[in-house]
Amino acid sequence: MALGGHLIRHLGAFFSHRTALLLRPVTQSCNTFCVPIRLSSHAISLSQKTLLNSKSVTDESQPEPPSEADKIITSDVLLKVNQQIESKSHGRLFAVIHLCGKQFKVTTEDIVVVEGYWPPNIGDKLNLKKILLVGGSDFTLIGRPLLPHGLASVEATVVEKSMSHTKTRFRKKRRKQYMRINFQRIEYTMLRINSIEISENVNTKKDVEGLEDTIF
Amino acid sequence: MSNNNLFLPVGFPRAPLANGVGRWICQLQRLTFKFCKNYPSSRGMREFLEFELLDFTKKNPGIVVYVKPRRHRAPNLTAEYLNGEKQIVDCRNFSYEEVKKWVSLLRSQSGRGTVRLLKMWHTDHPSIQGPWSPFVNRDPKLNWVEFPNEDLSQPIYIEKSATEKLIEIFEEQQRIERQPKQE
């Protein structure tokens, strides 16, 4: 995964957004979104370069200015990704969502269970907004740490609210005459993921940002 | 402490009949309130019927509600689900709030019964970009390497032995001593 990490670092340098972009592994033959050979070889050589001169990698304060070749690769990749997003030819998407303190990797039709008290009721439709990552078969959008608002949307339905089996909570301190036994049942909320969509193009600069949820 | 839960049925999160894909259906179909009109053990149940039942039926038009008074017997709640399962909750001496809570729980369950969940996640599509293998994200040059290969046969990183470190320090000292002093 080292290559992926370096690619993010390289490409991320030119992004105006809080999104990094990860290429598909270059060794595998691509089906729909075909990374040109020139591009893939560049990607590899770039990563090797960064691996070799480790000083430039560790020196975070002064990143290397992007070279012309890097810029061409970046715009090329962005164009391809945006084409896929516009034509919706990316196929099934997956996302990593942050839900009640846990992270889940989900695709559509998945079931996720939230433990503990959680207000949503059965039949409710939810829009999960904390999205850490969205990916298709050919590309991955990585949030830093979250994806920008409105770039992707994950919708879910509350399918079931039930309780766990009776769990025994037993505490004992040796030689202290202390013994407690409690029985508890935890609430479970079952969610069905209905859709994962990318609604905007990647790397578009908006006039106003961060005011989506603000009420004036 | 008991390990009763070890003998409970175990399972993974599933929703019956692809519930929630496209449409969502409340799995509770029938709910029967059985109670006595004058015994105090049915008091909470009677209060629920008096104050809450009509609201409940209006909010849940898909659930058939039966109210069955029976003389001098303990109250209970009987829930019948779409999968044919039946759950009975004994409501003896329950307060109004307790009855309310149990009704809402019976309403939101799927009738699967209590299982010990082994995972909090279920998917039919475990991998979209393909499962990881040692060759993912590797240099394609590795494809035409001929084996046996001396470079690849080496360990990636060998820690220096103490002897080697000592020799290194000694050589460094020698080098410094050999340098002409700048004075």
PDB file of C-alpha atoms in Angstrom, chain B residues 54-139:
ATOM      1  CA  LEU B  54     -56.044   4.608  19.895  1.00  0.00           C
ATOM      2  CA  ASP B  55     -52.905   6.640  19.162  1.00  0.00           C
ATOM      3  CA  PHE B  56     -50.980   3.443  18.636  1.00  0.00           C
ATOM      4  CA  THR B  57     -53.522   2.057  16.163  1.00  0.00           C
ATOM      5  CA  LYS B  58     -53.664   5.345  14.266  1.00  0.00           C
ATOM      6  CA  LYS B  59     -49.890   5.487  13.966  1.00  0.00           C
ATOM      7  CA  ASN B  60     -49.653   1.833  12.900  1.00  0.00           C
ATOM      8  CA  PRO B  61     -52.432   1.066  10.443  1.00  0.00           C
ATOM      9  CA  GLY B  62     -50.625  -2.094   9.323  1.00  0.00           C
ATOM     10  CA  ILE B  63     -50.893  -3.814  12.701  1.00  0.00           C
ATOM     11  CA  VAL B  64     -54.090  -5.632  13.677  1.00  0.00           C
ATOM     12  CA  VAL B  65     -54.812  -5.085  17.358  1.00  0.00           C
ATOM     13  CA  TYR B  66     -57.010  -7.399  19.417  1.00  0.00           C
ATOM     14  CA  VAL B  67     -58.130  -6.578  22.953  1.00  0.00           C
ATOM     15  CA  LYS B  68     -59.186  -9.622  24.896  1.00  0.00           C
ATOM     16  CA  PRO B  69     -60.513  -9.229  28.443  1.00  0.00           C
ATOM     17  CA  ARG B  70     -60.507 -12.409  30.480  1.00  0.00           C
ATOM     18  CA  ARG B  71     -61.537 -12.791  34.043  1.00  0.00           C
ATOM     19  CA  HIS B  72     -59.034 -13.173  36.891  1.00  0.00           C
ATOM     20  CA  ARG B  73     -55.985 -14.030  34.883  1.00  0.00           C
ATOM     21  CA  ALA B  74     -52.613 -12.352  34.452  1.00  0.00           C
ATOM     22  CA  PRO B  75     -52.232  -9.938  31.528  1.00  0.00           C
ATOM     23  CA  ASN B  76     -49.983 -10.591  28.574  1.00  0.00           C
ATOM     24  CA  LEU B  77     -49.007  -9.259  25.167  1.00  0.00           C
ATOM     25  CA  THR B  78     -48.994 -11.598  22.201  1.00  0.00           C
ATOM     26  CA  ALA B  79     -47.204 -10.489  19.060  1.00  0.00           C
ATOM     27  CA  GLU B  80     -47.433 -12.328  15.756  1.00  0.00           C
ATOM     28  CA  TYR B  81     -44.953 -11.570  13.017  1.00  0.00           C
ATOM     29  CA  LEU B  82     -44.834 -11.832   9.280  1.00  0.00           C
ATOM     30  CA  ASN B  83     -42.495 -14.824   9.436  1.00  0.00           C
ATOM     31  CA  GLY B  84     -45.080 -16.765  11.471  1.00  0.00           C
ATOM     32  CA  GLU B  85     -43.284 -16.414  14.778  1.00  0.00           C
ATOM     33  CA  LYS B  86     -45.174 -15.590  17.938  1.00  0.00           C
ATOM     34  CA  GLN B  87     -43.847 -13.829  21.001  1.00  0.00           C
ATOM     35  CA  ILE B  88     -45.628 -13.655  24.336  1.00  0.00           C
ATOM     36  CA  VAL B  89     -44.698 -11.143  27.014  1.00  0.00           C
ATOM     37  CA  ASP B  90     -46.064 -11.690  30.481  1.00  0.00           C
ATOM     38  CA  CYS B  91     -47.203  -8.271  31.741  1.00  0.00           C
ATOM     39  CA  ARG B  92     -48.162  -9.098  35.315  1.00  0.00           C
ATOM     40  CA  ASN B  93     -47.952  -6.035  37.564  1.00  0.00           C
ATOM     41  CA  PHE B  94     -46.413  -3.958  34.783  1.00  0.00           C
ATOM     42  CA  SER B  95     -46.766  -0.219  35.057  1.00  0.00           C
ATOM     43  CA  TYR B  96     -48.164   1.881  32.245  1.00  0.00           C
ATOM     44  CA  GLU B  97     -44.659   2.881  31.106  1.00  0.00           C
ATOM     45  CA  GLU B  98     -43.435  -0.675  31.093  1.00  0.00           C
ATOM     46  CA  VAL B  99     -46.326  -1.827  28.926  1.00  0.00           C
ATOM     47  CA  LYS B 100     -45.629   1.055  26.576  1.00  0.00           C
ATOM     48  CA  LYS B 101     -41.974   0.099  26.301  1.00  0.00           C
ATOM     49  CA  TRP B 102     -42.712  -3.550  25.607  1.00  0.00           C
ATOM     50  CA  VAL B 103     -45.290  -2.650  22.976  1.00  0.00           C
ATOM     51  CA  SER B 104     -42.799  -0.444  21.180  1.00  0.00           C
ATOM     52  CA  LEU B 105     -40.164  -3.173  21.363  1.00  0.00           C
ATOM     53  CA  LEU B 106     -42.542  -5.795  19.965  1.00  0.00           C
ATOM     54  CA  ARG B 107     -43.486  -3.395  17.199  1.00  0.00           C
ATOM     55  CA  SER B 108     -39.925  -2.711  16.105  1.00  0.00           C
ATOM     56  CA  GLN B 109     -38.645  -6.299  16.215  1.00  0.00           C
ATOM     57  CA  SER B 110     -38.633  -8.669  13.263  1.00  0.00           C
ATOM     58  CA  GLY B 111     -39.819 -11.800  15.084  1.00  0.00           C
ATOM     59  CA  ARG B 112     -36.509 -13.567  14.726  1.00  0.00           C
ATOM     60  CA  GLY B 113     -36.176 -14.042  18.456  1.00  0.00           C
ATOM     61  CA  THR B 114     -33.063 -13.245  20.466  1.00  0.00           C
ATOM     62  CA  VAL B 115     -29.858 -14.411  18.873  1.00  0.00           C
ATOM     63  CA  ARG B 116     -26.331 -13.729  19.949  1.00  0.00           C
ATOM     64  CA  LEU B 117     -24.978 -11.590  17.116  1.00  0.00           C
ATOM     65  CA  LEU B 118     -21.471 -12.534  16.081  1.00  0.00           C
ATOM     66  CA  LYS B 119     -20.981  -9.533  13.826  1.00  0.00           C
ATOM     67  CA  MET B 120     -22.509  -6.092  13.563  1.00  0.00           C
ATOM     68  CA  TRP B 121     -22.335  -5.999   9.785  1.00  0.00           C
ATOM     69  CA  HIS B 122     -23.572  -8.034   6.861  1.00  0.00           C
ATOM     70  CA  THR B 123     -22.783  -7.659   3.196  1.00  0.00           C
ATOM     71  CA  ASP B 124     -23.493  -9.601   0.016  1.00  0.00           C
ATOM     72  CA  HIS B 125     -20.617  -7.850  -1.771  1.00  0.00           C
ATOM     73  CA  PRO B 126     -17.540  -8.205   0.391  1.00  0.00           C
ATOM     74  CA  SER B 127     -15.098  -6.610  -2.017  1.00  0.00           C
ATOM     75  CA  ILE B 128     -15.514  -4.120  -4.831  1.00  0.00           C
ATOM     76  CA  GLN B 129     -11.907  -3.453  -5.779  1.00  0.00           C
ATOM     77  CA  GLY B 130     -10.961  -7.106  -5.394  1.00  0.00           C
ATOM     78  CA  PRO B 131      -9.486  -8.762  -2.340  1.00  0.00           C
ATOM     79  CA  TRP B 132      -5.987  -7.822  -1.301  1.00  0.00           C
ATOM     80  CA  SER B 133      -3.159 -10.088  -2.292  1.00  0.00           C
ATOM     81  CA  PRO B 134       0.594  -9.644  -1.840  1.00  0.00           C
ATOM     82  CA  PHE B 135       0.811  -8.528  -5.480  1.00  0.00           C
ATOM     83  CA  VAL B 136      -1.637  -5.627  -5.179  1.00  0.00           C
ATOM     84  CA  ASN B 137       0.083  -2.265  -5.663  1.00  0.00           C
ATOM     85  CA  ARG B 138       3.384  -3.926  -6.558  1.00  0.00           C
ATOM     86  CA  ASP B 139       5.744  -2.962  -9.323  1.00  0.00           C
TER      87      ASP B 139
END
